[in-house]
Amino acid sequence: MRGWALASVVVNAGITVSGAVVRVTGSGLGCPTWPRCTPDSFVPVAHPEVDPLNMAIEFGNRLVTFLVLVVGLACVVAAMRLSPRRESLVRLAWLQPVGIAAQALWGGVVVGTMLNPITVSMHFLLSIGLTAACWALYARAGEGDAPARPVVHRDLRRLGQVLVAAVFVLVVAGVVVTGTGPHSGDVVASRFGFDIETVARLHADVAYLVVGLTFALAFALRVTGAPLRARRAAWTLLAVELLQGVIGYVQYFLGVPAALVTLHVLGSTLVWICALRVVTALRTHDPLDEPAARPVAEAAAPA
């Protein structure tokens, strides 16, 4: 169960990166229709108005959706096969195929609106939400179904929740920067009408806030003697954030090259996953009480 849940986290992170590749290569309308790739074919065929490479890149991204769906269905099967069955895991597992179907339908909206930045932004945020559901399944699959029990002070848990909210705001700010910047996915796509310098600075300011909150939480966990799992999660998040900041500044000063934009999208997804890991490390669900085994002597005694 945990293996498939972890695989779902990986493939959902992967499809955000493949989506970024589609955007930075100008392949957003490589398949100009949906659900067909071209008006008369579900698979790429020669089209006078579309570059074959762009078509292949966009079609490849659509194929990744099927991989994500297969892994999501495997999570459902794994959850249904557990004995005894845990309804909490079944519900979390079903979020994956349902969410993937919603993502696929929203992809049709993105194509139909000619890559409007609002619909493209929502496409990414849906992936972020689905990744959160996948991580919840992975975390809960390693725990029991007892009520959540904090492993740190209440105020530290609240700080962790504030941190996750700040990371989400950071992701949204990054989406706005992307929708304002030069990589639109196609020359016909519209852009947000914001000043790129202003939104980039706002994004950086939120990043400073997130780094500060992360350091505060990591330091507090250290001095209060929190469990090693929680401390490692916080310091790992801080390291990923700092690396992501370096990538962000380098891509900004180099004129936003496509390769670094793709790497930055991967970094934002990893920051989100690591933030979720921090929150789940601040509490635990104790294992379910299992029925005590009958003593051997009792089992062997005559009736």
C-alpha positions as a LaTeX table, in Angstrom:
\begin{tabular}{lrrr}
\hline
Residue & $x$ (\AA) & $y$ (\AA) & $z$ (\AA) \\
\hline
Met1 & 0.00 & 0.00 & 0.00 \\
Arg2 & 2.74 & 2.44 & 0.97 \\
Gly3 & 4.74 & 1.56 & $-2.13$ \\
Trp4 & 1.89 & 2.44 & $-4.47$ \\
Ala5 & 1.11 & 5.56 & $-2.45$ \\
Leu6 & 4.71 & 6.74 & $-2.76$ \\
Ala7 & 4.61 & 5.97 & $-6.49$ \\
Ser8 & 1.54 & 8.19 & $-6.77$ \\
Val9 & 3.42 & 11.06 & $-5.16$ \\
Val10 & 6.29 & 10.60 & $-7.63$ \\
Val11 & 4.16 & 10.40 & $-10.79$ \\
Asn12 & 2.03 & 13.38 & $-9.77$ \\
Ala13 & 5.18 & 15.41 & $-9.22$ \\
Gly14 & 6.43 & 14.13 & $-12.57$ \\
Ile15 & 3.39 & 15.29 & $-14.50$ \\
Thr16 & 3.85 & 18.83 & $-13.19$ \\
Val17 & 7.36 & 18.77 & $-14.63$ \\
Ser18 & 6.19 & 17.36 & $-17.97$ \\
Gly19 & 3.57 & 20.10 & $-18.05$ \\
Ala20 & 6.32 & 22.65 & $-17.52$ \\
Val21 & 8.25 & 21.16 & $-20.45$ \\
Val22 & 5.15 & 21.59 & $-22.61$ \\
Arg23 & 4.93 & 25.25 & $-21.63$ \\
Val24 & 8.58 & 26.26 & $-22.01$ \\
Thr25 & 8.87 & 24.56 & $-25.42$ \\
Gly26 & 5.80 & 26.36 & $-26.76$ \\
Ser27 & 3.96 & 23.07 & $-27.17$ \\
Gly28 & 0.79 & 23.97 & $-25.29$ \\
Leu29 & $-1.28$ & 23.73 & $-28.46$ \\
Gly30 & 0.83 & 21.01 & $-30.05$ \\
Cys31 & $-2.39$ & 18.99 & $-29.98$ \\
Pro32 & $-4.82$ & 21.77 & $-30.95$ \\
Thr33 & $-7.98$ & 19.86 & $-29.98$ \\
Trp34 & $-9.20$ & 17.78 & $-27.04$ \\
Pro35 & $-9.69$ & 14.88 & $-26.40$ \\
Arg36 & $-8.31$ & 14.25 & $-29.89$ \\
Cys37 & $-4.80$ & 15.39 & $-30.68$ \\
Thr38 & $-5.94$ & 16.71 & $-34.06$ \\
Pro39 & $-9.52$ & 17.19 & $-35.29$ \\
Asp40 & $-9.49$ & 13.77 & $-36.97$ \\
Ser41 & $-7.08$ & 11.70 & $-34.84$ \\
Phe42 & $-6.44$ & 10.76 & $-31.22$ \\
Val43 & $-2.73$ & 10.28 & $-31.97$ \\
Pro44 & $-0.28$ & 12.70 & $-33.58$ \\
Val45 & $-0.55$ & 12.97 & $-37.37$ \\
Ala46 & 0.92 & 15.52 & $-39.75$ \\
His47 & $-0.85$ & 18.85 & $-39.38$ \\
Pro48 & 0.03 & 21.86 & $-41.55$ \\
Glu49 & $-0.25$ & 24.36 & $-38.70$ \\
Val50 & 1.56 & 22.45 & $-35.94$ \\
Asp51 & 5.25 & 21.63 & $-35.58$ \\
Pro52 & 5.72 & 17.82 & $-35.27$ \\
Leu53 & 8.05 & 18.24 & $-32.27$ \\
Asn54 & 5.54 & 20.39 & $-30.40$ \\
Met55 & 2.84 & 17.87 & $-31.18$ \\
Ala56 & 4.97 & 15.01 & $-29.86$ \\
Ile57 & 5.77 & 16.88 & $-26.63$ \\
Glu58 & 2.14 & 17.73 & $-25.92$ \\
Phe59 & 0.96 & 14.22 & $-26.79$ \\
Gly60 & 3.67 & 12.79 & $-24.52$ \\
Asn61 & 2.33 & 14.89 & $-21.65$ \\
Arg62 & $-1.14$ & 13.50 & $-22.30$ \\
Leu63 & 0.25 & 9.97 & $-22.18$ \\
Val64 & 1.77 & 10.68 & $-18.75$ \\
Thr65 & $-1.81$ & 11.23 & $-17.56$ \\
Phe66 & $-2.55$ & 7.56 & $-18.25$ \\
Leu67 & 0.49 & 6.53 & $-16.20$ \\
Val68 & $-0.75$ & 8.65 & $-13.30$ \\
Leu69 & $-4.21$ & 7.10 & $-13.67$ \\
Val70 & $-2.82$ & 3.55 & $-13.63$ \\
Val71 & $-0.89$ & 4.25 & $-10.43$ \\
Gly72 & $-3.97$ & 5.87 & $-8.89$ \\
Leu73 & $-6.11$ & 2.83 & $-9.69$ \\
Ala74 & $-3.39$ & 0.58 & $-8.29$ \\
Cys75 & $-3.66$ & 2.53 & $-5.02$ \\
Val76 & $-7.41$ & 1.88 & $-4.97$ \\
Val77 & $-6.90$ & $-1.84$ & $-5.56$ \\
Ala78 & $-4.21$ & $-2.01$ & $-2.86$ \\
Ala79 & $-6.48$ & $-0.22$ & $-0.38$ \\
Met80 & $-9.43$ & $-2.50$ & $-1.20$ \\
Arg81 & $-7.28$ & $-5.61$ & $-0.75$ \\
Leu82 & $-6.09$ & $-4.69$ & 2.74 \\
Ser83 & $-7.28$ & $-7.03$ & 5.46 \\
Pro84 & $-8.80$ & $-5.73$ & 7.56 \\
Arg85 & $-9.95$ & $-3.03$ & 5.19 \\
Arg86 & $-9.27$ & 0.54 & 6.33 \\
Glu87 & $-11.98$ & 2.86 & 5.05 \\
Ser88 & $-9.82$ & 5.94 & 5.64 \\
Leu89 & $-7.29$ & 4.64 & 3.12 \\
Val90 & $-9.97$ & 3.60 & 0.65 \\
Arg91 & $-11.42$ & 7.11 & 0.65 \\
Leu92 & $-8.00$ & 8.71 & 0.18 \\
Ala93 & $-7.14$ & 6.26 & $-2.59$ \\
Trp94 & $-10.33$ & 7.03 & $-4.52$ \\
Leu95 & $-9.39$ & 10.72 & $-4.55$ \\
Gln96 & $-6.67$ & 9.87 & $-7.05$ \\
Pro97 & $-8.62$ & 8.49 & $-10.05$ \\
Val98 & $-11.38$ & 11.03 & $-9.40$ \\
Gly99 & $-8.87$ & 13.88 & $-9.26$ \\
Ile100 & $-7.02$ & 12.65 & $-12.34$ \\
Ala101 & $-10.28$ & 12.50 & $-14.29$ \\
Ala102 & $-11.04$ & 16.07 & $-13.21$ \\
Gln103 & $-7.54$ & 17.11 & $-14.28$ \\
Ala104 & $-7.99$ & 15.53 & $-17.70$ \\
Leu105 & $-11.32$ & 17.30 & $-18.22$ \\
Trp106 & $-9.76$ & 20.58 & $-17.11$ \\
Gly107 & $-7.03$ & 20.00 & $-19.68$ \\
Gly108 & $-9.75$ & 20.22 & $-22.30$ \\
Val109 & $-10.77$ & 23.59 & $-20.85$ \\
Val110 & $-7.15$ & 24.77 & $-21.06$ \\
Val111 & $-6.96$ & 23.86 & $-24.75$ \\
Gly112 & $-10.41$ & 25.29 & $-25.45$ \\
Thr113 & $-9.47$ & 28.65 & $-23.91$ \\
Met114 & $-6.23$ & 28.80 & $-25.93$ \\
Leu115 & $-4.02$ & 28.53 & $-22.83$ \\
Asn116 & $-5.66$ & 31.33 & $-20.90$ \\
Pro117 & $-3.34$ & 31.97 & $-17.92$ \\
Ile118 & $-6.21$ & 31.54 & $-15.45$ \\
Thr119 & $-7.10$ & 28.06 & $-16.70$ \\
Val120 & $-3.41$ & 27.09 & $-16.97$ \\
Ser121 & $-2.83$ & 28.28 & $-13.39$ \\
Met122 & $-5.76$ & 26.23 & $-12.13$ \\
His123 & $-4.37$ & 23.22 & $-13.98$ \\
Phe124 & $-1.18$ & 23.44 & $-11.93$ \\
Leu125 & $-2.99$ & 24.11 & $-8.64$ \\
Leu126 & $-5.18$ & 21.05 & $-9.20$ \\
Ser127 & $-1.99$ & 19.02 & $-9.50$ \\
Ile128 & $-0.76$ & 20.52 & $-6.23$ \\
Gly129 & $-4.00$ & 19.53 & $-4.52$ \\
Leu130 & $-3.83$ & 16.02 & $-5.93$ \\
Thr131 & $-0.23$ & 15.69 & $-4.77$ \\
Ala132 & $-1.37$ & 16.63 & $-1.25$ \\
Ala133 & $-3.98$ & 13.86 & $-1.36$ \\
Cys134 & $-1.32$ & 11.39 & $-2.50$ \\
Trp135 & 1.00 & 12.39 & 0.33 \\
Ala136 & $-1.85$ & 12.05 & 2.84 \\
Leu137 & $-2.43$ & 8.50 & 1.59 \\
Tyr138 & 1.27 & 7.68 & 1.89 \\
Ala139 & 1.52 & 9.10 & 5.41 \\
Arg140 & $-1.68$ & 7.46 & 6.67 \\
Ala141 & $-0.77$ & 4.10 & 5.14 \\
Gly142 & 2.12 & 3.91 & 7.59 \\
Glu143 & $-0.03$ & 4.65 & 10.62 \\
Gly144 & $-3.00$ & 3.21 & 12.42 \\
Asp145 & $-6.53$ & 4.59 & 12.58 \\
Ala146 & $-6.43$ & 5.84 & 16.15 \\
Pro147 & $-7.10$ & 9.57 & 16.68 \\
Ala148 & $-4.21$ & 11.86 & 15.82 \\
Arg149 & $-1.82$ & 12.44 & 18.71 \\
Pro150 & 0.61 & 15.39 & 18.66 \\
Val151 & 4.28 & 14.60 & 19.18 \\
Val152 & 5.30 & 18.25 & 19.72 \\
His153 & 3.88 & 21.21 & 21.60 \\
Arg154 & 0.57 & 22.58 & 20.34 \\
Asp155 & 2.14 & 25.90 & 19.34 \\
Leu156 & 4.70 & 24.12 & 17.17 \\
Arg157 & 1.93 & 22.27 & 15.38 \\
Arg158 & 0.21 & 25.58 & 14.71 \\
Leu159 & 3.46 & 27.01 & 13.39 \\
Gly160 & 3.69 & 24.04 & 11.06 \\
Gln161 & 0.18 & 24.67 & 9.78 \\
Val162 & 0.98 & 28.34 & 9.21 \\
Leu163 & 4.09 & 27.26 & 7.34 \\
Val164 & 2.11 & 25.03 & 4.97 \\
Ala165 & $-0.36$ & 27.86 & 4.34 \\
Ala166 & 2.56 & 30.18 & 3.56 \\
Val167 & 4.05 & 27.61 & 1.17 \\
Phe168 & 0.71 & 27.40 & $-0.64$ \\
Val169 & 0.65 & 31.19 & $-0.97$ \\
Leu170 & 4.20 & 30.97 & $-2.32$ \\
Val171 & 3.08 & 28.44 & $-4.94$ \\
Val172 & 0.16 & 30.66 & $-5.97$ \\
Ala173 & 2.50 & 33.67 & $-6.25$ \\
Gly174 & 4.81 & 31.58 & $-8.42$ \\
Val175 & 1.89 & 30.65 & $-10.66$ \\
Val176 & 1.08 & 34.35 & $-11.10$ \\
Val177 & 4.70 & 35.07 & $-12.03$ \\
Thr178 & 4.59 & 32.23 & $-14.55$ \\
Gly179 & 1.35 & 33.52 & $-16.04$ \\
Thr180 & 2.92 & 36.96 & $-16.42$ \\
Gly181 & 6.30 & 35.84 & $-17.74$ \\
Pro182 & 7.49 & 34.97 & $-21.24$ \\
His183 & 6.80 & 31.21 & $-21.33$ \\
Ser184 & 3.12 & 31.08 & $-22.28$ \\
Gly185 & 3.03 & 27.69 & $-24.00$ \\
Asp186 & 2.18 & 29.16 & $-27.40$ \\
Val187 & 2.48 & 32.46 & $-29.24$ \\
Val188 & $-1.30$ & 32.88 & $-29.30$ \\
Ala189 & $-1.69$ & 32.47 & $-25.53$ \\
Ser190 & $-2.63$ & 35.52 & $-23.48$ \\
Arg191 & $-0.78$ & 36.69 & $-20.35$ \\
Phe192 & $-1.71$ & 38.26 & $-17.04$ \\
Gly193 & $-1.53$ & 42.03 & $-17.29$ \\
Phe194 & 0.71 & 42.48 & $-14.25$ \\
Asp195 & 4.13 & 44.07 & $-14.18$ \\
Ile196 & 6.61 & 41.19 & $-14.16$ \\
Glu197 & 9.08 & 43.01 & $-11.88$ \\
Thr198 & 6.38 & 43.65 & $-9.27$ \\
Val199 & 5.01 & 40.10 & $-9.16$ \\
Ala200 & 8.52 & 38.62 & $-9.14$ \\
Arg201 & 9.47 & 40.76 & $-6.13$ \\
Leu202 & 6.25 & 39.82 & $-4.36$ \\
His203 & 7.03 & 36.17 & $-5.01$ \\
Ala204 & 10.51 & 36.66 & $-3.54$ \\
Asp205 & 9.09 & 38.40 & $-0.46$ \\
Val206 & 6.78 & 35.46 & 0.22 \\
Ala207 & 9.75 & 33.13 & $-0.24$ \\
Tyr208 & 11.69 & 35.05 & 2.44 \\
Leu209 & 8.72 & 34.65 & 4.78 \\
Val210 & 8.54 & 30.91 & 4.12 \\
Val211 & 12.26 & 30.45 & 4.74 \\
Gly212 & 12.00 & 32.42 & 7.98 \\
Leu213 & 9.07 & 30.34 & 9.21 \\
Thr214 & 10.86 & 27.13 & 8.28 \\
Phe215 & 14.03 & 28.11 & 10.14 \\
Ala216 & 11.98 & 29.15 & 13.19 \\
Leu217 & 10.18 & 25.80 & 13.22 \\
Ala218 & 13.37 & 23.78 & 12.68 \\
Phe219 & 15.16 & 25.66 & 15.47 \\
Ala220 & 12.22 & 25.29 & 17.85 \\
Leu221 & 12.00 & 21.56 & 17.17 \\
Arg222 & 15.70 & 21.29 & 17.88 \\
Val223 & 15.68 & 23.10 & 21.22 \\
Thr224 & 12.52 & 21.36 & 22.46 \\
Gly225 & 13.86 & 17.89 & 21.77 \\
Ala226 & 11.22 & 16.98 & 19.20 \\
Pro227 & 11.34 & 13.51 & 17.61 \\
Leu228 & 14.13 & 13.02 & 15.08 \\
Arg229 & 11.63 & 12.45 & 12.26 \\
Ala230 & 10.12 & 15.91 & 12.75 \\
Arg231 & 13.51 & 17.63 & 12.99 \\
Arg232 & 14.78 & 15.96 & 9.85 \\
Ala233 & 11.66 & 16.91 & 7.94 \\
Ala234 & 12.02 & 20.59 & 8.89 \\
Trp235 & 15.72 & 20.84 & 8.05 \\
Thr236 & 15.16 & 19.01 & 4.76 \\
Leu237 & 12.46 & 21.50 & 3.84 \\
Leu238 & 14.79 & 24.38 & 4.63 \\
Ala239 & 17.54 & 22.92 & 2.44 \\
Val240 & 15.13 & 22.43 & $-0.49$ \\
Glu241 & 13.83 & 25.98 & $-0.09$ \\
Leu242 & 17.34 & 27.46 & $-0.16$ \\
Leu243 & 18.24 & 25.46 & $-3.28$ \\
Gln244 & 14.99 & 26.55 & $-4.90$ \\
Gly245 & 15.82 & 30.16 & $-4.07$ \\
Val246 & 19.21 & 29.83 & $-5.78$ \\
Ile247 & 17.55 & 28.43 & $-8.90$ \\
Gly248 & 14.99 & 31.23 & $-8.86$ \\
Tyr249 & 17.57 & 34.00 & $-8.68$ \\
Val250 & 19.80 & 32.40 & $-11.33$ \\
Gln251 & 16.93 & 32.01 & $-13.77$ \\
Tyr252 & 15.83 & 35.60 & $-13.14$ \\
Phe253 & 19.26 & 37.08 & $-13.85$ \\
Leu254 & 19.79 & 34.82 & $-16.89$ \\
Gly255 & 16.55 & 35.94 & $-18.53$ \\
Val256 & 14.39 & 32.96 & $-17.50$ \\
Pro257 & 15.90 & 30.18 & $-19.66$ \\
Ala258 & 13.58 & 27.26 & $-20.37$ \\
Ala259 & 15.71 & 24.59 & $-18.67$ \\
Leu260 & 15.87 & 26.50 & $-15.38$ \\
Val261 & 12.13 & 27.21 & $-15.48$ \\
Thr262 & 11.48 & 23.48 & $-15.68$ \\
Leu263 & 13.89 & 22.88 & $-12.81$ \\
His264 & 12.17 & 25.61 & $-10.80$ \\
Val265 & 8.78 & 23.94 & $-11.30$ \\
Leu266 & 10.26 & 20.69 & $-10.03$ \\
Gly267 & 11.67 & 22.59 & $-7.05$ \\
Ser268 & 8.31 & 24.15 & $-6.21$ \\
Thr269 & 6.69 & 20.72 & $-6.24$ \\
Leu270 & 9.39 & 19.36 & $-3.93$ \\
Val271 & 8.99 & 22.31 & $-1.56$ \\
Trp272 & 5.26 & 21.57 & $-1.38$ \\
Ile273 & 5.81 & 17.86 & $-0.71$ \\
Cys274 & 8.47 & 18.56 & 1.93 \\
Ala275 & 6.14 & 21.05 & 3.65 \\
Leu276 & 3.42 & 18.40 & 3.80 \\
Arg277 & 5.98 & 15.98 & 5.22 \\
Val278 & 6.75 & 18.43 & 8.01 \\
Val279 & 3.11 & 18.69 & 9.05 \\
Thr280 & 2.56 & 14.93 & 9.08 \\
Ala281 & 5.74 & 14.50 & 11.13 \\
Leu282 & 4.33 & 16.69 & 13.91 \\
Arg283 & 1.59 & 14.21 & 14.80 \\
Thr284 & 1.04 & 10.48 & 14.76 \\
His285 & $-1.81$ & 8.01 & 14.62 \\
Asp286 & $-0.94$ & 5.20 & 17.00 \\
Pro287 & $-1.30$ & 1.69 & 15.55 \\
Leu288 & $-4.61$ & $-0.03$ & 16.07 \\
Asp289 & $-4.80$ & $-2.36$ & 19.04 \\
Glu290 & $-4.56$ & $-5.92$ & 17.74 \\
Pro291 & $-6.35$ & $-8.78$ & 19.49 \\
Ala292 & $-3.99$ & $-10.54$ & 21.88 \\
Ala293 & $-2.87$ & $-13.94$ & 20.64 \\
Arg294 & $-4.05$ & $-16.91$ & 22.68 \\
Pro295 & $-1.25$ & $-18.44$ & 24.74 \\
Val296 & 0.06 & $-21.66$ & 23.31 \\
Ala297 & $-0.70$ & $-23.53$ & 26.53 \\
Glu298 & $-4.30$ & $-22.30$ & 26.48 \\
Ala299 & $-4.75$ & $-23.28$ & 22.85 \\
Ala300 & $-3.37$ & $-26.77$ & 23.54 \\
Ala301 & $-5.38$ & $-27.38$ & 26.71 \\
Pro302 & $-8.28$ & $-29.82$ & 26.43 \\
Ala303 & $-11.77$ & $-28.33$ & 26.30 \\
\hline
\end{tabular}
